[in-house]
Amino acid sequence: MAKETKNYSRRDFLKTSGIATGALIGGGIIGGLIGANSNNNNASSNAPAPSGEQHGEGSAGGVRGLIFFKNDAEFQILANATERIFPEDDLGPGAIGLGVPYFIDKQLAGAYGENSKEYMQGPFEEGQTTQGYQSRLKRNEMFRQGLQLMQQEAQSRFETDFVELEGEQMDEILTAFQEDEIEMKGVSALFFFKLLRMATLEGAYADPIYSGNEGMEGWKMKGFPGHQASYINQIESEEYVEIEPKSLGMQH
């Protein structure tokens, strides 16, 4: 029996369900949509330029560079992985267009990546999937290991680099992480996948001053007004009011 072809957009799901509104969720619901994207083109064609080449313009008009990643190959793996989780479609840009890889790069170089504000002493026991952080590894160490394993899986399964894979092949590897089929040291593959997915969504919807949500396009897709100084002129309106979003960087 032939498998039914479904014209299904993960972004349609995000928009209609209301999950990606800033109150980000855990669990497997968004990650479970991997493979549902009907566009299986090679995602590497949209990857951001490496740090040694031409960069895109940041929200403030500055030239963008890398902070945590010193290896352009690792950064390209990250970029393509985030694009598969949050793809470009008819509703707007995907993770790459929103600058999500740069957001994650900046976060991994700071307190988030270094776990500098968290208790990181032993004992380190293997926790349940419902528990929080249990690893001796810092988040940036988890990301680095996870991206290296994505590359190894691409070489092992398809005999090519991760960034050269077709979309469905990338999805296969990401799904293997989500289903905890990949062996990682000091952390489970599932926990790493949850971090990657959460960081991708945070980069898509965080204030642009943190280097993601380029042009506030993530907010525009959700109709979110951002950080308005006041709603005094709209609060009594009986009609739906569309408000141009504002970033913290636009406040005076």
C-alpha positions as semicolon CSV with decimal commas, in nm:
position;residue;x (nm);y (nm);z (nm)
1;M;0,000;0,000;0,000
2;A;0,144;0,334;-0,103
3;K;0,212;0,578;0,177
4;E;-0,014;0,883;0,163
5;T;0,168;1,204;0,087
6;K;0,079;1,482;0,329
7;N;0,119;1,851;0,254
8;Y;0,196;1,944;0,614
9;S;0,380;2,248;0,743
10;R;0,544;2,243;1,083
11;R;0,513;2,623;1,093
12;D;0,135;2,588;1,039
13;F;0,127;2,367;1,346
14;L;0,327;2,618;1,549
15;K;0,103;2,904;1,440
16;T;-0,235;2,738;1,495
17;S;-0,151;2,554;1,816
18;G;-0,007;2,857;1,993
19;I;0,282;2,664;2,146
20;A;0,557;2,887;2,019
21;T;0,447;3,208;2,186
22;G;0,733;3,272;2,419
23;A;0,614;3,032;2,691
24;L;0,824;2,749;2,549
25;I;0,735;2,392;2,625
26;G;0,928;2,077;2,703
27;G;0,849;1,724;2,595
28;G;0,857;1,590;2,243
29;I;0,581;1,771;2,062
30;I;0,785;2,006;1,843
31;G;1,073;1,766;1,799
32;G;0,818;1,503;1,700
33;L;0,738;1,711;1,396
34;I;1,084;1,643;1,253
35;G;1,034;1,467;0,924
36;A;0,691;1,618;0,866
37;N;0,827;1,905;0,659
38;S;0,734;1,861;0,296
39;N;1,039;2,058;0,180
40;N;1,327;1,809;0,173
41;N;1,578;2,024;-0,009
42;N;1,937;2,040;0,112
43;A;1,925;2,288;0,401
44;S;2,290;2,383;0,369
45;S;2,215;2,614;0,077
46;N;2,062;2,863;0,321
47;A;2,329;2,837;0,591
48;P;2,488;3,161;0,716
49;A;2,829;3,259;0,591
50;P;3,126;3,132;0,794
51;S;3,305;3,373;1,022
52;G;3,590;3,419;0,779
53;E;3,361;3,514;0,494
54;Q;3,086;3,766;0,437
55;H;2,837;3,802;0,723
56;G;2,482;3,919;0,731
57;E;2,386;4,245;0,890
58;G;2,272;4,233;1,251
59;S;1,960;4,402;1,386
60;A;2,165;4,709;1,471
61;G;2,335;4,712;1,131
62;G;2,669;4,576;1,255
63;V;2,868;4,299;1,091
64;R;2,799;3,967;1,262
65;G;3,074;3,736;1,382
66;L;3,112;3,433;1,603
67;I;3,188;3,437;1,975
68;F;3,184;3,076;2,098
69;F;3,239;2,880;1,779
70;K;3,590;2,900;1,639
71;N;3,527;2,623;1,388
72;D;3,306;2,726;1,097
73;A;3,221;2,363;1,021
74;E;3,063;2,321;1,366
75;F;2,867;2,642;1,324
76;Q;2,728;2,526;0,989
77;I;2,612;2,198;1,145
78;L;2,433;2,398;1,414
79;A;2,275;2,628;1,155
80;N;2,140;2,341;0,946
81;A;2,012;2,151;1,250
82;T;1,818;2,454;1,378
83;E;1,671;2,513;1,033
84;R;1,532;2,159;1,029
85;I;1,369;2,221;1,367
86;F;1,233;2,566;1,268
87;P;1,217;2,574;0,886
88;E;1,147;2,859;0,651
89;D;0,810;2,833;0,482
90;D;0,532;3,045;0,336
91;L;0,464;3,207;0,674
92;G;0,812;3,351;0,719
93;P;1,184;3,286;0,772
94;G;1,328;2,985;0,946
95;A;1,596;2,961;1,210
96;I;1,875;3,073;0,979
97;G;1,681;3,373;0,849
98;L;1,597;3,469;1,207
99;G;1,962;3,458;1,313
100;V;1,905;3,171;1,557
101;P;2,253;3,019;1,507
102;Y;2,411;3,351;1,610
103;F;2,179;3,369;1,912
104;I;2,292;3,023;2,025
105;D;2,658;3,108;1,960
106;K;2,627;3,412;2,186
107;Q;2,443;3,218;2,457
108;L;2,700;2,938;2,461
109;A;2,976;3,192;2,513
110;G;2,802;3,345;2,814
111;A;2,645;3,245;3,145
112;Y;2,401;3,004;2,980
113;G;2,674;2,803;2,810
114;E;2,906;2,812;3,111
115;N;2,630;2,730;3,365
116;S;2,792;3,006;3,568
117;K;2,482;3,081;3,776
118;E;2,394;2,720;3,855
119;Y;2,506;2,462;4,110
120;M;2,744;2,229;3,925
121;Q;2,894;2,014;4,202
122;G;2,848;1,639;4,248
123;P;2,726;1,383;4,305
124;F;2,622;1,331;3,943
125;E;2,360;1,059;3,911
126;E;2,177;0,949;3,601
127;G;1,839;1,115;3,632
128;Q;1,501;1,034;3,486
129;T;1,384;1,200;3,164
130;T;1,137;1,403;3,371
131;Q;1,413;1,553;3,586
132;G;1,615;1,863;3,515
133;Y;1,986;1,918;3,476
134;Q;2,188;1,620;3,609
135;S;2,511;1,636;3,409
136;R;2,863;1,736;3,506
137;L;2,897;1,888;3,158
138;K;2,836;2,254;3,083
139;R;2,583;2,335;2,813
140;N;2,848;2,452;2,569
141;E;3,031;2,121;2,617
142;M;2,708;1,935;2,542
143;F;2,652;2,136;2,225
144;R;3,005;2,081;2,103
145;Q;2,985;1,707;2,162
146;G;2,638;1,684;2,007
147;L;2,741;1,867;1,691
148;Q;3,049;1,648;1,654
149;L;2,830;1,338;1,685
150;M;2,592;1,474;1,420
151;Q;2,888;1,492;1,186
152;Q;2,999;1,140;1,281
153;E;2,649;1,004;1,224
154;A;2,636;1,170;0,882
155;Q;2,968;1,011;0,788
156;S;2,864;0,671;0,924
157;R;2,515;0,659;0,775
158;F;2,555;0,853;0,452
159;E;2,933;0,885;0,396
160;T;2,922;1,263;0,370
161;D;2,922;1,575;0,588
162;F;2,610;1,670;0,782
163;V;2,571;1,996;0,592
164;E;2,570;1,807;0,261
165;L;2,276;1,585;0,358
166;E;1,925;1,608;0,221
167;G;1,661;1,734;0,461
168;E;1,518;1,388;0,529
169;Q;1,865;1,256;0,612
170;M;1,924;1,538;0,860
171;D;1,585;1,460;1,012
172;E;1,684;1,096;1,053
173;I;1,989;1,193;1,256
174;L;1,802;1,451;1,465
175;T;1,527;1,198;1,532
176;A;1,790;0,948;1,650
177;F;1,898;1,206;1,909
178;Q;1,539;1,271;2,011
179;E;1,474;0,899;2,055
180;D;1,794;0,865;2,260
181;E;1,957;0,627;2,014
182;I;2,292;0,810;2,007
183;E;2,551;0,740;2,277
184;M;2,679;1,059;2,439
185;K;2,925;1,102;2,724
186;G;2,802;1,273;3,039
187;V;2,456;1,345;2,900
188;S;2,178;1,165;2,716
189;A;2,113;1,235;2,350
190;L;1,751;1,313;2,437
191;F;1,853;1,579;2,689
192;F;2,086;1,740;2,434
193;F;1,811;1,738;2,173
194;K;1,575;1,911;2,416
195;L;1,840;2,180;2,477
196;L;1,890;2,227;2,103
197;R;1,518;2,251;2,034
198;M;1,458;2,490;2,322
199;A;1,751;2,713;2,223
200;T;1,620;2,721;1,866
201;L;1,276;2,841;1,978
202;E;1,423;3,089;2,221
203;G;1,639;3,235;1,944
204;A;1,337;3,265;1,716
205;Y;1,125;3,453;1,973
206;A;1,366;3,629;2,209
207;D;1,417;4,003;2,190
208;P;1,647;4,086;1,895
209;I;1,900;4,247;2,130
210;Y;2,010;3,891;2,206
211;S;2,106;3,834;1,839
212;G;1,807;3,625;1,730
213;N;1,456;3,706;1,605
214;E;1,612;3,905;1,320
215;G;1,399;4,204;1,223
216;M;1,145;4,092;1,487
217;E;1,013;3,855;1,219
218;G;0,945;3,587;1,479
219;W;0,719;3,825;1,668
220;K;0,552;3,945;1,348
221;M;0,456;3,590;1,255
222;K;0,279;3,555;1,592
223;G;0,137;3,908;1,603
224;F;0,330;3,972;1,924
225;P;0,386;4,345;1,994
226;G;0,717;4,306;2,175
227;H;0,801;4,567;2,436
228;Q;0,564;4,860;2,400
229;A;0,606;5,156;2,631
230;S;0,230;5,187;2,672
231;Y;-0,102;5,060;2,536
232;I;-0,299;5,363;2,650
233;N;-0,403;5,454;2,294
234;Q;-0,526;5,103;2,212
235;I;-0,662;4,961;2,537
236;E;-1,019;5,086;2,492
237;S;-1,048;4,985;2,129
238;E;-1,327;4,737;2,059
239;E;-1,156;4,625;1,739
240;Y;-0,850;4,405;1,705
241;V;-0,545;4,631;1,694
242;E;-0,235;4,539;1,498
243;I;0,071;4,688;1,668
244;E;0,412;4,716;1,509
245;P;0,647;4,529;1,747
246;K;0,924;4,705;1,932
247;S;1,248;4,566;2,070
248;L;1,409;4,665;2,399
249;G;1,680;4,816;2,185
250;M;1,424;5,060;2,042
251;Q;1,316;5,198;2,378
252;H;1,426;5,546;2,481
